[in-house]
Amino acid sequence: MKIVIVAGGTGGHLYPGIALARELQGHDILFVVRRGDLGREILRKEGLSLKEISGQGLPRSLSWRALSFPLQFARGWIESRALLREFRPDWVVGMGGYLSVPVILMARALRIPTLLHEQNVCPGLANRFLGRFAQSVAVSFSASLSRFPARKAWVSGLQIG
């Protein structure tokens, strides 16, 4: 089975993704991270395959960075399409964070099954948004279930290490 794991930005997204990749040993795993993300060195040391795409977080205030956000999102969307068409995964797993948004949305557009994983009790902005689009949502804590559509969300737990 071929699986894309979208993670990075923070260790809180990256390390659970690495733990998932370890559990899925024997499958063809490809990590997607933001271009220039520090996580790529961690993934390389782990011996995991990765591709980089454009992206940036949603600015929470008016700034020059806020003006570049639509362009970066569009680039990430286009790069996601090319990456998914080339790799042809059976599943795409979003570990949260802004980079999950274009990849999960493109996977859904291409009819590739999608899974989100929320590591925190209070879901982040990206996962709260993507919860309505993803096919399935795995949460670490039962307290998070109410934040996602009931028919999609289930408790997977969280184990790192």
GROMACS .gro file of N, CA and C in nm:
model
  483
    1MET      N    1   0.084  -0.117   0.000
    1MET     CA    2   0.000   0.000   0.000
    1MET      C    3   0.089   0.124   0.000
    2LYS      N    4   0.047   0.227  -0.072
    2LYS     CA    5   0.120   0.353  -0.081
    2LYS      C    6   0.045   0.458   0.000
    3ILE      N    7   0.119   0.523   0.092
    3ILE     CA    8   0.057   0.619   0.183
    3ILE      C    9   0.138   0.747   0.187
    4VAL      N   10   0.069   0.859   0.174
    4VAL     CA   11   0.130   0.991   0.192
    4VAL      C   12   0.095   1.037   0.332
    5ILE      N   13   0.195   1.085   0.405
    5ILE     CA   14   0.175   1.145   0.536
    5ILE      C   15   0.218   1.291   0.527
    6VAL      N   16   0.124   1.381   0.553
    6VAL     CA   17   0.153   1.524   0.549
    6VAL      C   18   0.180   1.569   0.692
    7ALA      N   19   0.301   1.615   0.718
    7ALA     CA   20   0.339   1.655   0.853
    7ALA      C   21   0.450   1.759   0.845
    8GLY      N   22   0.475   1.820   0.954
    8GLY     CA   23   0.584   1.916   0.960
    8GLY      C   24   0.537   2.045   1.023
    9GLY      N   25   0.626   2.141   1.020
    9GLY     CA   26   0.595   2.267   1.084
    9GLY      C   27   0.636   2.262   1.231
   10THR      N   28   0.586   2.162   1.302
   10THR     CA   29   0.623   2.144   1.442
   10THR      C   30   0.647   1.996   1.469
   11GLY      N   31   0.721   1.969   1.575
   11GLY     CA   32   0.742   1.830   1.616
   11GLY      C   33   0.613   1.764   1.658
   12GLY      N   34   0.516   1.845   1.702
   12GLY     CA   35   0.387   1.791   1.743
   12GLY      C   36   0.311   1.725   1.630
   13HIS      N   37   0.341   1.763   1.508
   13HIS     CA   38   0.281   1.699   1.391
   13HIS      C   39   0.377   1.594   1.333
   14LEU      N   40   0.503   1.626   1.332
   14LEU     CA   41   0.602   1.541   1.267
   14LEU      C   42   0.623   1.408   1.340
   15TYR      N   43   0.645   1.413   1.471
   15TYR     CA   44   0.677   1.290   1.543
   15TYR      C   45   0.562   1.189   1.545
   16PRO      N   46   0.436   1.231   1.561
   16PRO     CA   47   0.329   1.132   1.547
   16PRO      C   48   0.325   1.072   1.405
   17GLY      N   49   0.359   1.152   1.304
   17GLY     CA   50   0.367   1.100   1.168
   17GLY      C   51   0.475   0.996   1.154
   18ILE      N   52   0.589   1.021   1.217
   18ILE     CA   53   0.699   0.924   1.215
   18ILE      C   54   0.657   0.796   1.287
   19ALA      N   55   0.588   0.811   1.400
   19ALA     CA   56   0.540   0.692   1.473
   19ALA      C   57   0.444   0.611   1.385
   20LEU      N   58   0.358   0.679   1.313
   20LEU     CA   59   0.266   0.610   1.221
   20LEU      C   60   0.344   0.538   1.113
   21ALA      N   61   0.443   0.604   1.056
   21ALA     CA   62   0.525   0.541   0.951
   21ALA      C   63   0.593   0.415   1.003
   22ARG      N   64   0.640   0.418   1.127
   22ARG     CA   65   0.703   0.299   1.187
   22ARG      C   66   0.603   0.183   1.197
   23GLU      N   67   0.480   0.216   1.236
   23GLU     CA   68   0.376   0.114   1.247
   23GLU      C   69   0.339   0.057   1.110
   24LEU      N   70   0.356   0.138   1.007
   24LEU     CA   71   0.319   0.097   0.871
   24LEU      C   72   0.440   0.043   0.794
   25GLN      N   73   0.542   0.000   0.867
   25GLN     CA   74   0.663  -0.053   0.806
   25GLN      C   75   0.627  -0.161   0.706
   26GLY      N   76   0.690  -0.157   0.591
   26GLY     CA   77   0.662  -0.253   0.485
   26GLY      C   78   0.574  -0.193   0.376
   27HIS      N   79   0.511  -0.080   0.406
   27HIS     CA   80   0.433  -0.009   0.306
   27HIS      C   81   0.518   0.103   0.247
   28ASP      N   82   0.480   0.152   0.133
   28ASP     CA   83   0.551   0.260   0.065
   28ASP      C   84   0.500   0.393   0.121
   29ILE      N   85   0.582   0.457   0.206
   29ILE     CA   86   0.543   0.580   0.276
   29ILE      C   87   0.618   0.698   0.217
   30LEU      N   88   0.545   0.806   0.191
   30LEU     CA   89   0.605   0.931   0.145
   30LEU      C   90   0.555   1.044   0.234
   31PHE      N   91   0.649   1.114   0.298
   31PHE     CA   92   0.615   1.231   0.377
   31PHE      C   93   0.611   1.354   0.287
   32VAL      N   94   0.517   1.443   0.314
   32VAL     CA   95   0.510   1.572   0.247
   32VAL      C   96   0.532   1.678   0.354
   33VAL      N   97   0.631   1.763   0.332
   33VAL     CA   98   0.664   1.872   0.424
   33VAL      C   99   0.674   2.003   0.345
   34ARG      N  100   0.673   2.112   0.419
   34ARG     CA  101   0.687   2.243   0.356
   34ARG      C  102   0.830   2.261   0.307
   35ARG      N  103   0.844   2.322   0.192
   35ARG     CA  104   0.976   2.349   0.136
   35ARG      C  105   1.059   2.427   0.240
   36GLY      N  106   1.176   2.374   0.271
   36GLY     CA  107   1.265   2.437   0.367
   36GLY      C  108   1.237   2.403   0.512
   37ASP      N  109   1.140   2.317   0.539
   37ASP     CA  110   1.101   2.280   0.675
   37ASP      C  111   1.217   2.209   0.745
   38LEU      N  112   1.240   2.242   0.870
   38LEU     CA  113   1.346   2.177   0.947
   38LEU      C  114   1.322   2.028   0.965
   39GLY      N  115   1.196   1.986   0.957
   39GLY     CA  116   1.162   1.845   0.974
   39GLY      C  117   1.222   1.755   0.869
   40ARG      N  118   1.261   1.810   0.757
   40ARG     CA  119   1.315   1.723   0.650
   40ARG      C  120   1.445   1.655   0.693
   41GLU      N  121   1.525   1.723   0.775
   41GLU     CA  122   1.649   1.660   0.823
   41GLU      C  123   1.618   1.545   0.919
   42ILE      N  124   1.515   1.562   1.001
   42ILE     CA  125   1.474   1.455   1.093
   42ILE      C  126   1.426   1.335   1.012
   43LEU      N  127   1.346   1.360   0.909
   43LEU     CA  128   1.295   1.252   0.825
   43LEU      C  129   1.407   1.180   0.753
   44ARG      N  130   1.504   1.255   0.703
   44ARG     CA  131   1.618   1.192   0.635
   44ARG      C  132   1.697   1.104   0.730
   45LYS      N  133   1.718   1.152   0.855
   45LYS     CA  134   1.790   1.072   0.954
   45LYS      C  135   1.713   0.945   0.988
   46GLU      N  136   1.581   0.951   0.980
   46GLU     CA  137   1.496   0.834   1.005
   46GLU      C  138   1.492   0.741   0.883
   47GLY      N  139   1.549   0.784   0.771
   47GLY     CA  140   1.548   0.703   0.650
   47GLY      C  141   1.414   0.704   0.578
   48LEU      N  142   1.336   0.810   0.598
   48LEU     CA  143   1.203   0.818   0.538
   48LEU      C  144   1.205   0.905   0.412
   49SER      N  145   1.127   0.866   0.313
   49SER     CA  146   1.118   0.942   0.188
   49SER      C  147   1.034   1.066   0.210
   50LEU      N  148   1.071   1.174   0.140
   50LEU     CA  149   0.994   1.297   0.154
   50LEU      C  150   0.995   1.378   0.026
   51LYS      N  151   0.891   1.459   0.013
   51LYS     CA  152   0.880   1.558  -0.094
   51LYS      C  153   0.845   1.689  -0.026
   52GLU      N  154   0.891   1.798  -0.084
   52GLU     CA  155   0.863   1.931  -0.030
   52GLU      C  156   0.770   2.005  -0.123
   53ILE      N  157   0.674   2.079  -0.064
   53ILE     CA  158   0.586   2.164  -0.143
   53ILE      C  159   0.579   2.301  -0.076
   54SER      N  160   0.527   2.397  -0.150
   54SER     CA  161   0.512   2.534  -0.100
   54SER      C  162   0.400   2.541   0.002
   55GLY      N  163   0.414   2.632   0.096
   55GLY     CA  164   0.308   2.655   0.193
   55GLY      C  165   0.351   2.752   0.300
   56GLN      N  166   0.253   2.809   0.364
   56GLN     CA  167   0.277   2.894   0.480
   56GLN      C  168   0.151   2.894   0.565
   57GLY      N  169   0.168   2.923   0.692
   57GLY     CA  170   0.055   2.927   0.782
   57GLY      C  171  -0.036   3.045   0.751
   58LEU      N  172  -0.161   3.034   0.794
   58LEU     CA  173  -0.258   3.140   0.776
   58LEU      C  174  -0.223   3.255   0.870
   59PRO      N  175  -0.186   3.370   0.814
   59PRO     CA  176  -0.155   3.485   0.901
   59PRO      C  177  -0.279   3.528   0.978
   60ARG      N  178  -0.261   3.558   1.105
   60ARG     CA  179  -0.373   3.597   1.192
   60ARG      C  180  -0.390   3.748   1.201
   61SER      N  181  -0.306   3.824   1.129
   61SER     CA  182  -0.319   3.969   1.127
   61SER      C  183  -0.280   4.020   0.988
   62LEU      N  184  -0.318   4.142   0.959
   62LEU     CA  185  -0.287   4.202   0.830
   62LEU      C  186  -0.139   4.235   0.822
   63SER      N  187  -0.072   4.180   0.721
   63SER     CA  188   0.072   4.201   0.703
   63SER      C  189   0.108   4.168   0.559
   64TRP      N  190   0.235   4.190   0.524
   64TRP     CA  191   0.281   4.152   0.389
   64TRP      C  192   0.270   4.002   0.371
   65ARG      N  193   0.293   3.930   0.479
   65ARG     CA  194   0.282   3.784   0.473
   65ARG      C  195   0.138   3.741   0.442
   66ALA      N  196   0.042   3.816   0.493
   66ALA     CA  197  -0.099   3.786   0.466
   66ALA      C  198  -0.130   3.803   0.318
   67LEU      N  199  -0.064   3.897   0.254
   67LEU     CA  200  -0.087   3.920   0.112
   67LEU      C  201  -0.030   3.807   0.026
   68SER      N  202   0.077   3.742   0.074
   68SER     CA  203   0.137   3.632  -0.003
   68SER      C  204   0.068   3.499   0.022
   69PHE      N  205  -0.016   3.491   0.124
   69PHE     CA  206  -0.080   3.364   0.159
   69PHE      C  207  -0.157   3.301   0.043
   70PRO      N  208  -0.245   3.374  -0.026
   70PRO     CA  209  -0.320   3.310  -0.137
   70PRO      C  210  -0.227   3.252  -0.244
   71LEU      N  211  -0.119   3.320  -0.274
   71LEU     CA  212  -0.024   3.269  -0.374
   71LEU      C  213   0.043   3.142  -0.325
   72GLN      N  214   0.087   3.141  -0.199
   72GLN     CA  215   0.152   3.021  -0.144
   72GLN      C  216   0.055   2.904  -0.138
   73PHE      N  217  -0.072   2.933  -0.102
   73PHE     CA  218  -0.173   2.827  -0.097
   73PHE      C  219  -0.195   2.769  -0.237
   74ALA      N  220  -0.207   2.856  -0.337
   74ALA     CA  221  -0.227   2.811  -0.475
   74ALA      C  222  -0.109   2.726  -0.523
   75ARG      N  223   0.011   2.769  -0.491
   75ARG     CA  224   0.130   2.689  -0.527
   75ARG      C  225   0.125   2.551  -0.462
   76GLY      N  226   0.094   2.549  -0.333
   76GLY     CA  227   0.085   2.422  -0.261
   76GLY      C  228  -0.022   2.332  -0.320
   77TRP      N  229  -0.134   2.389  -0.360
   77TRP     CA  230  -0.245   2.315  -0.421
   77TRP      C  231  -0.198   2.251  -0.552
   78ILE      N  232  -0.134   2.329  -0.637
   78ILE     CA  233  -0.085   2.280  -0.767
   78ILE      C  234   0.023   2.174  -0.747
   79GLU      N  235   0.116   2.199  -0.656
   79GLU     CA  236   0.223   2.103  -0.630
   79GLU      C  237   0.166   1.973  -0.569
   80SER      N  238   0.061   1.987  -0.488
   80SER     CA  239  -0.004   1.868  -0.430
   80SER      C  240  -0.063   1.782  -0.540
   81ARG      N  241  -0.125   1.846  -0.636
   81ARG     CA  242  -0.186   1.771  -0.747
   81ARG      C  243  -0.080   1.691  -0.822
   82ALA      N  244   0.030   1.756  -0.856
   82ALA     CA  245   0.137   1.688  -0.929
   82ALA      C  246   0.196   1.573  -0.846
   83LEU      N  247   0.218   1.598  -0.719
   83LEU     CA  248   0.275   1.497  -0.630
   83LEU      C  249   0.183   1.377  -0.618
   84LEU      N  250   0.055   1.400  -0.596
   84LEU     CA  251  -0.040   1.290  -0.578
   84LEU      C  252  -0.061   1.212  -0.708
   85ARG      N  253  -0.059   1.280  -0.819
   85ARG     CA  254  -0.073   1.209  -0.948
   85ARG      C  255   0.051   1.124  -0.978
   86GLU      N  256   0.166   1.173  -0.938
   86GLU     CA  257   0.290   1.099  -0.963
   86GLU      C  258   0.303   0.980  -0.868
   87PHE      N  259   0.280   0.999  -0.738
   87PHE     CA  260   0.298   0.894  -0.638
   87PHE      C  261   0.182   0.795  -0.636
   88ARG      N  262   0.063   0.840  -0.666
   88ARG     CA  263  -0.059   0.759  -0.672
   88ARG      C  264  -0.084   0.681  -0.542
   89PRO      N  265  -0.100   0.754  -0.431
   89PRO     CA  266  -0.119   0.684  -0.302
   89PRO      C  267  -0.256   0.619  -0.290
   90ASP      N  268  -0.261   0.519  -0.203
   90ASP     CA  269  -0.388   0.456  -0.168
   90ASP      C  270  -0.460   0.536  -0.060
   91TRP      N  271  -0.382   0.606   0.024
   91TRP     CA  272  -0.437   0.688   0.132
   91TRP      C  273  -0.350   0.812   0.149
   92VAL      N  274  -0.411   0.921   0.195
   92VAL     CA  275  -0.338   1.040   0.236
   92VAL      C  276  -0.376   1.068   0.381
   93VAL      N  277  -0.274   1.082   0.467
   93VAL     CA  278  -0.295   1.107   0.609
   93VAL      C  279  -0.243   1.246   0.643
   94GLY      N  280  -0.330   1.331   0.694
   94GLY     CA  281  -0.291   1.464   0.739
   94GLY      C  282  -0.273   1.463   0.889
   95MET      N  283  -0.157   1.506   0.935
   95MET     CA  284  -0.128   1.507   1.078
   95MET      C  285  -0.161   1.642   1.142
   96GLY      N  286  -0.222   1.731   1.066
   96GLY     CA  287  -0.255   1.864   1.117
   96GLY      C  288  -0.158   1.967   1.063
   97GLY      N  289  -0.188   2.092   1.086
   97GLY     CA  290  -0.104   2.200   1.037
   97GLY      C  291  -0.149   2.246   0.901
   98TYR      N  292  -0.108   2.367   0.869
   98TYR     CA  293  -0.153   2.433   0.746
   98TYR      C  294  -0.120   2.356   0.619
   99LEU      N  295  -0.012   2.281   0.616
   99LEU     CA  296   0.026   2.210   0.494
   99LEU      C  297  -0.070   2.097   0.462
  100SER      N  298  -0.140   2.048   0.563
  100SER     CA  299  -0.239   1.942   0.540
  100SER      C  300  -0.356   1.991   0.454
  101VAL      N  301  -0.385   2.120   0.459
  101VAL     CA  302  -0.505   2.171   0.392
  101VAL      C  303  -0.500   2.150   0.240
  102PRO      N  304  -0.399   2.201   0.168
  102PRO     CA  305  -0.403   2.179   0.023
  102PRO      C  306  -0.389   2.033  -0.017
  103VAL      N  307  -0.312   1.955   0.058
  103VAL     CA  308  -0.289   1.815   0.022
  103VAL      C  309  -0.416   1.732   0.044
  104ILE      N  310  -0.480   1.749   0.159
  104ILE     CA  311  -0.604   1.674   0.187
  104ILE      C  312  -0.714   1.715   0.090
  105LEU      N  313  -0.729   1.845   0.064
  105LEU     CA  314  -0.833   1.890  -0.029
  105LEU      C  315  -0.808   1.836  -0.170
  106MET      N  316  -0.682   1.834  -0.212
  106MET     CA  317  -0.651   1.781  -0.346
  106MET      C  318  -0.674   1.631  -0.350
  107ALA      N  319  -0.638   1.562  -0.244
  107ALA     CA  320  -0.662   1.416  -0.240
  107ALA      C  321  -0.811   1.388  -0.254
  108ARG      N  322  -0.893   1.464  -0.184
  108ARG     CA  323  -1.039   1.444  -0.195
  108ARG      C  324  -1.086   1.473  -0.337
  109ALA      N  325  -1.033   1.578  -0.399
  109ALA     CA  326  -1.070   1.611  -0.537
  109ALA      C  327  -1.031   1.499  -0.633
  110LEU      N  328  -0.921   1.430  -0.602
  110LEU     CA  329  -0.874   1.319  -0.686
  110LEU      C  330  -0.932   1.185  -0.641
  111ARG      N  331  -1.024   1.188  -0.545
  111ARG     CA  332  -1.092   1.069  -0.493
  111ARG      C  333  -0.998   0.969  -0.428
  112ILE      N  334  -0.897   1.023  -0.360
  112ILE     CA  335  -0.805   0.940  -0.282
  112ILE      C  336  -0.855   0.943  -0.138
  113PRO      N  337  -0.871   0.828  -0.073
  113PRO     CA  338  -0.917   0.826   0.066
  113PRO      C  339  -0.825   0.908   0.158
  114THR      N  340  -0.886   0.976   0.255
  114THR     CA  341  -0.811   1.064   0.344
  114THR      C  342  -0.843   1.035   0.490
  115LEU      N  343  -0.741   1.053   0.573
  115LEU     CA  344  -0.752   1.036   0.717
  115LEU      C  345  -0.681   1.154   0.783
  116LEU      N  346  -0.746   1.215   0.882
  116LEU     CA  347  -0.680   1.316   0.964
  116LEU      C  348  -0.645   1.253   1.097
  117HIS      N  349  -0.536   1.300   1.156
  117HIS     CA  350  -0.507   1.261   1.294
  117HIS      C  351  -0.489   1.387   1.376
  118GLU      N  352  -0.566   1.398   1.483
  118GLU     CA  353  -0.554   1.512   1.575
  118GLU      C  354  -0.488   1.465   1.703
  119GLN      N  355  -0.370   1.521   1.732
  119GLN     CA  356  -0.292   1.479   1.847
  119GLN      C  357  -0.333   1.549   1.976
  120ASN      N  358  -0.400   1.663   1.965
  120ASN     CA  359  -0.430   1.746   2.081
  120ASN      C  360  -0.577   1.733   2.123
  121VAL      N  361  -0.605   1.770   2.247
  121VAL     CA  362  -0.743   1.770   2.294
  121VAL      C  363  -0.823   1.876   2.218
  122CYS      N  364  -0.764   1.994   2.202
  122CYS     CA  365  -0.829   2.102   2.127
  122CYS      C  366  -0.770   2.105   1.987
  123PRO      N  367  -0.849   2.065   1.886
  123PRO     CA  368  -0.797   2.059   1.749
  123PRO      C  369  -0.752   2.195   1.698
  124GLY      N  370  -0.649   2.191   1.616
  124GLY     CA  371  -0.601   2.311   1.552
  124GLY      C  372  -0.694   2.356   1.440
  125LEU      N  373  -0.669   2.476   1.391
  125LEU     CA  374  -0.752   2.538   1.287
  125LEU      C  375  -0.760   2.452   1.161
  126ALA      N  376  -0.647   2.400   1.116
  126ALA     CA  377  -0.645   2.320   0.992
  126ALA      C  378  -0.731   2.194   1.006
  127ASN      N  379  -0.715   2.121   1.115
  127ASN     CA  380  -0.793   1.998   1.132
  127ASN      C  381  -0.941   2.028   1.155
  128ARG      N  382  -0.973   2.136   1.226
  128ARG     CA  383  -1.114   2.171   1.243
  128ARG      C  384  -1.178   2.198   1.107
  129PHE      N  385  -1.105   2.267   1.020
  129PHE     CA  386  -1.155   2.295   0.885
  129PHE      C  387  -1.165   2.166   0.804
  130LEU      N  388  -1.061   2.085   0.806
  130LEU     CA  389  -1.055   1.965   0.723
  130LEU      C  390  -1.146   1.852   0.770
  131GLY      N  391  -1.191   1.857   0.895
  131GLY     CA  392  -1.275   1.752   0.949
  131GLY      C  393  -1.398   1.724   0.865
  132ARG      N  394  -1.453   1.824   0.802
  132ARG     CA  395  -1.574   1.803   0.719
  132ARG      C  396  -1.541   1.743   0.583
  133PHE      N  397  -1.415   1.748   0.541
  133PHE     CA  398  -1.375   1.698   0.409
  133PHE      C  399  -1.309   1.560   0.415
  134ALA      N  400  -1.238   1.532   0.522
  134ALA     CA  401  -1.167   1.405   0.533
  134ALA      C  402  -1.266   1.289   0.545
  135GLN      N  403  -1.224   1.175   0.498
  135GLN     CA  404  -1.307   1.056   0.503
  135GLN      C  405  -1.318   1.002   0.646
  136SER      N  406  -1.209   1.017   0.722
  136SER     CA  407  -1.204   0.964   0.858
  136SER      C  408  -1.116   1.056   0.942
  137VAL      N  409  -1.151   1.067   1.072
  137VAL     CA  410  -1.074   1.152   1.164
  137VAL      C  411  -1.040   1.071   1.288
  138ALA      N  412  -0.911   1.049   1.310
  138ALA     CA  413  -0.864   0.979   1.429
  138ALA      C  414  -0.821   1.083   1.531
  139VAL      N  415  -0.871   1.070   1.654
  139VAL     CA  416  -0.835   1.163   1.760
  139VAL      C  417  -0.762   1.089   1.871
  140SER      N  418  -0.677   1.161   1.942
  140SER     CA  419  -0.602   1.100   2.052
  140SER      C  420  -0.684   1.089   2.179
  141PHE      N  421  -0.779   1.181   2.196
  141PHE     CA  422  -0.855   1.189   2.321
  141PHE      C  423  -1.005   1.192   2.291
  142SER      N  424  -1.081   1.120   2.370
  142SER     CA  425  -1.227   1.118   2.349
  142SER      C  426  -1.289   1.256   2.363
  143ALA      N  427  -1.227   1.344   2.439
  143ALA     CA  428  -1.278   1.481   2.454
  143ALA      C  429  -1.277   1.558   2.322
  144SER      N  430  -1.201   1.512   2.224
  144SER     CA  431  -1.194   1.579   2.093
  144SER      C  432  -1.305   1.537   1.999
  145LEU      N  433  -1.372   1.427   2.029
  145LEU     CA  434  -1.473   1.373   1.937
  145LEU      C  435  -1.581   1.475   1.900
  146SER      N  436  -1.623   1.555   1.995
  146SER     CA  437  -1.732   1.651   1.970
  146SER      C  438  -1.692   1.762   1.872
  147ARG      N  439  -1.564   1.775   1.843
  147ARG     CA  440  -1.516   1.880   1.751
  147ARG      C  441  -1.521   1.839   1.605
  148PHE      N  442  -1.558   1.713   1.579
  148PHE     CA  443  -1.559   1.660   1.443
  148PHE      C  444  -1.693   1.593   1.414
  149PRO      N  445  -1.726   1.575   1.285
  149PRO     CA  446  -1.851   1.504   1.252
  149PRO      C  447  -1.852   1.364   1.316
  150ALA      N  448  -1.961   1.333   1.387
  150ALA     CA  449  -1.970   1.209   1.464
  150ALA      C  450  -1.950   1.084   1.378
  151ARG      N  451  -1.998   1.084   1.257
  151ARG     CA  452  -1.989   0.964   1.174
  151ARG      C  453  -1.846   0.938   1.124
  152LYS      N  454  -1.756   1.036   1.139
  152LYS     CA  455  -1.620   1.021   1.089
  152LYS      C  456  -1.516   1.002   1.199
  153ALA      N  457  -1.543   1.053   1.317
  153ALA     CA  458  -1.440   1.061   1.421
  153ALA      C  459  -1.438   0.936   1.510
  154TRP      N  460  -1.318   0.894   1.547
  154TRP     CA  461  -1.297   0.779   1.634
  154TRP      C  462  -1.167   0.799   1.713
  155VAL      N  463  -1.159   0.733   1.826
  155VAL     CA  464  -1.042   0.748   1.914
  155VAL      C  465  -0.936   0.645   1.877
  156SER      N  466  -0.821   0.694   1.835
  156SER     CA  467  -0.709   0.606   1.801
  156SER      C  468  -0.606   0.603   1.913
  157GLY      N  469  -0.603   0.708   1.993
  157GLY     CA  470  -0.500   0.722   2.095
  157GLY      C  471  -0.376   0.785   2.034
  158LEU      N  472  -0.273   0.795   2.113
  158LEU     CA  473  -0.148   0.855   2.067
  158LEU      C  474  -0.034   0.787   2.140
  159GLN      N  475   0.056   0.727   2.063
  159GLN     CA  476   0.171   0.661   2.123
  159GLN      C  477   0.291   0.701   2.041
  160ILE      N  478   0.389   0.759   2.107
  160ILE     CA  479   0.512   0.801   2.038
  160ILE      C  480   0.628   0.730   2.105
  161GLY      N  481   0.713   0.675   2.021
  161GLY     CA  482   0.833   0.613   2.076
  161GLY      C  483   0.838   0.466   2.062
   0.00000   0.00000   0.00000
